[in-house]
Amino acid sequence: IDILGPLPLTKGQCKFLVVAVDYFTKWIEAKPLATITASNVQKFVWKNIITRFGIPYAIISDNGLQFTDKKFNNFLENLGI
């Protein structure tokens, strides 16, 4: 999982893109974001990954601030990730 941007502004003032790639199938999930907060990343993981495909064994990130946030890590720990 990673964050791309800043990109040129789009409708809704979105200038970032959160992207997750399944290493086995190479399936990509992406969502535009206006701000890159841990809360937005958590919502993305829940809505676009967990509710659609189930709980992953692991999530690999670049350890950006959004991914090392205490609330986000607690969210992942509670799910057993």
PDB file of C-alpha atoms in Angstrom:
ATOM      1  CA  ILE A   1       0.000   0.000   0.000  1.00  0.00           C
ATOM      2  CA  ASP A   2       1.322   3.443  -0.857  1.00  0.00           C
ATOM      3  CA  ILE A   3       0.306   7.047  -1.429  1.00  0.00           C
ATOM      4  CA  LEU A   4       1.002   8.755  -4.755  1.00  0.00           C
ATOM      5  CA  GLY A   5       1.078  12.502  -5.167  1.00  0.00           C
ATOM      6  CA  PRO A   6       0.681  15.341  -5.088  1.00  0.00           C
ATOM      7  CA  LEU A   7      -0.962  15.119  -8.492  1.00  0.00           C
ATOM      8  CA  PRO A   8      -2.814  17.847 -10.436  1.00  0.00           C
ATOM      9  CA  LEU A   9      -6.097  18.785  -8.743  1.00  0.00           C
ATOM     10  CA  THR A  10      -9.209  16.911  -9.829  1.00  0.00           C
ATOM     11  CA  LYS A  11     -12.896  17.344  -9.093  1.00  0.00           C
ATOM     12  CA  GLY A  12     -13.387  17.309  -5.347  1.00  0.00           C
ATOM     13  CA  GLN A  13      -9.926  18.826  -4.823  1.00  0.00           C
ATOM     14  CA  CYS A  14      -8.330  15.366  -4.815  1.00  0.00           C
ATOM     15  CA  LYS A  15      -4.597  15.505  -5.394  1.00  0.00           C
ATOM     16  CA  PHE A  16      -3.392  12.238  -3.854  1.00  0.00           C
ATOM     17  CA  LEU A  17      -3.989   8.593  -4.677  1.00  0.00           C
ATOM     18  CA  VAL A  18      -3.891   5.710  -2.202  1.00  0.00           C
ATOM     19  CA  VAL A  19      -2.995   2.473  -3.987  1.00  0.00           C
ATOM     20  CA  ALA A  20      -2.964  -1.143  -2.813  1.00  0.00           C
ATOM     21  CA  VAL A  21      -1.615  -4.017  -4.915  1.00  0.00           C
ATOM     22  CA  ASP A  22      -2.170  -7.721  -4.225  1.00  0.00           C
ATOM     23  CA  TYR A  23       1.262  -9.273  -4.719  1.00  0.00           C
ATOM     24  CA  PHE A  24      -0.146 -12.653  -5.830  1.00  0.00           C
ATOM     25  CA  THR A  25      -2.815 -11.623  -8.346  1.00  0.00           C
ATOM     26  CA  LYS A  26      -1.430  -8.132  -9.109  1.00  0.00           C
ATOM     27  CA  TRP A  27      -4.953  -6.753  -8.542  1.00  0.00           C
ATOM     28  CA  ILE A  28      -4.924  -2.999  -7.910  1.00  0.00           C
ATOM     29  CA  GLU A  29      -7.283  -1.004  -5.710  1.00  0.00           C
ATOM     30  CA  ALA A  30      -6.948   2.784  -5.797  1.00  0.00           C
ATOM     31  CA  LYS A  31      -8.873   5.781  -4.504  1.00  0.00           C
ATOM     32  CA  PRO A  32      -8.314   9.529  -4.927  1.00  0.00           C
ATOM     33  CA  LEU A  33      -7.930  11.527  -1.716  1.00  0.00           C
ATOM     34  CA  ALA A  34      -7.953  15.243  -0.973  1.00  0.00           C
ATOM     35  CA  THR A  35      -5.863  14.776   2.175  1.00  0.00           C
ATOM     36  CA  ILE A  36      -3.588  11.938   3.203  1.00  0.00           C
ATOM     37  CA  THR A  37      -4.522  11.194   6.793  1.00  0.00           C
ATOM     38  CA  ALA A  38      -4.353   7.922   8.699  1.00  0.00           C
ATOM     39  CA  SER A  39      -8.131   8.059   9.029  1.00  0.00           C
ATOM     40  CA  ASN A  40      -8.577   8.223   5.246  1.00  0.00           C
ATOM     41  CA  VAL A  41      -6.143   5.338   4.764  1.00  0.00           C
ATOM     42  CA  GLN A  42      -7.980   3.303   7.411  1.00  0.00           C
ATOM     43  CA  LYS A  43     -11.313   3.910   5.655  1.00  0.00           C
ATOM     44  CA  PHE A  44      -9.737   2.858   2.349  1.00  0.00           C
ATOM     45  CA  VAL A  45      -8.349  -0.367   3.834  1.00  0.00           C
ATOM     46  CA  TRP A  46     -11.690  -1.223   5.445  1.00  0.00           C
ATOM     47  CA  LYS A  47     -13.950  -0.344   2.508  1.00  0.00           C
ATOM     48  CA  ASN A  48     -11.807  -1.339  -0.475  1.00  0.00           C
ATOM     49  CA  ILE A  49      -9.835  -4.292   0.875  1.00  0.00           C
ATOM     50  CA  ILE A  50     -11.284  -5.960   3.970  1.00  0.00           C
ATOM     51  CA  THR A  51     -15.008  -5.774   3.175  1.00  0.00           C
ATOM     52  CA  ARG A  52     -14.422  -6.901  -0.433  1.00  0.00           C
ATOM     53  CA  PHE A  53     -11.668  -9.505  -0.126  1.00  0.00           C
ATOM     54  CA  GLY A  54     -11.418 -10.406   3.562  1.00  0.00           C
ATOM     55  CA  ILE A  55      -8.663  -9.781   6.071  1.00  0.00           C
ATOM     56  CA  PRO A  56      -5.216  -9.958   4.463  1.00  0.00           C
ATOM     57  CA  TYR A  57      -2.354 -11.866   6.061  1.00  0.00           C
ATOM     58  CA  ALA A  58      -0.120  -8.775   5.945  1.00  0.00           C
ATOM     59  CA  ILE A  59      -0.033  -5.218   4.639  1.00  0.00           C
ATOM     60  CA  ILE A  60       3.304  -3.921   3.399  1.00  0.00           C
ATOM     61  CA  SER A  61       3.882  -0.164   3.293  1.00  0.00           C
ATOM     62  CA  ASP A  62       6.725   2.326   3.069  1.00  0.00           C
ATOM     63  CA  ASN A  63       6.180   3.319   6.742  1.00  0.00           C
ATOM     64  CA  GLY A  64       4.922   6.792   5.856  1.00  0.00           C
ATOM     65  CA  LEU A  65       3.316   8.797   8.644  1.00  0.00           C
ATOM     66  CA  GLN A  66      -0.163   7.615   7.648  1.00  0.00           C
ATOM     67  CA  PHE A  67       0.881   3.977   8.025  1.00  0.00           C
ATOM     68  CA  THR A  68       2.723   4.343  11.347  1.00  0.00           C
ATOM     69  CA  ASP A  69      -0.107   6.209  13.074  1.00  0.00           C
ATOM     70  CA  LYS A  70      -1.061   4.671  16.431  1.00  0.00           C
ATOM     71  CA  LYS A  71      -4.797   4.471  15.647  1.00  0.00           C
ATOM     72  CA  PHE A  72      -4.123   2.859  12.267  1.00  0.00           C
ATOM     73  CA  ASN A  73      -1.767   0.310  13.836  1.00  0.00           C
ATOM     74  CA  ASN A  74      -4.330  -0.476  16.562  1.00  0.00           C
ATOM     75  CA  PHE A  75      -6.939  -0.972  13.824  1.00  0.00           C
ATOM     76  CA  LEU A  76      -4.667  -3.474  12.070  1.00  0.00           C
ATOM     77  CA  GLU A  77      -3.709  -5.252  15.308  1.00  0.00           C
ATOM     78  CA  ASN A  78      -7.375  -5.674  16.273  1.00  0.00           C
ATOM     79  CA  LEU A  79      -7.927  -7.399  12.922  1.00  0.00           C
ATOM     80  CA  GLY A  80      -4.872  -9.615  13.370  1.00  0.00           C
ATOM     81  CA  ILE A  81      -2.874  -8.044  10.550  1.00  0.00           C
TER      82      ILE A  81
END
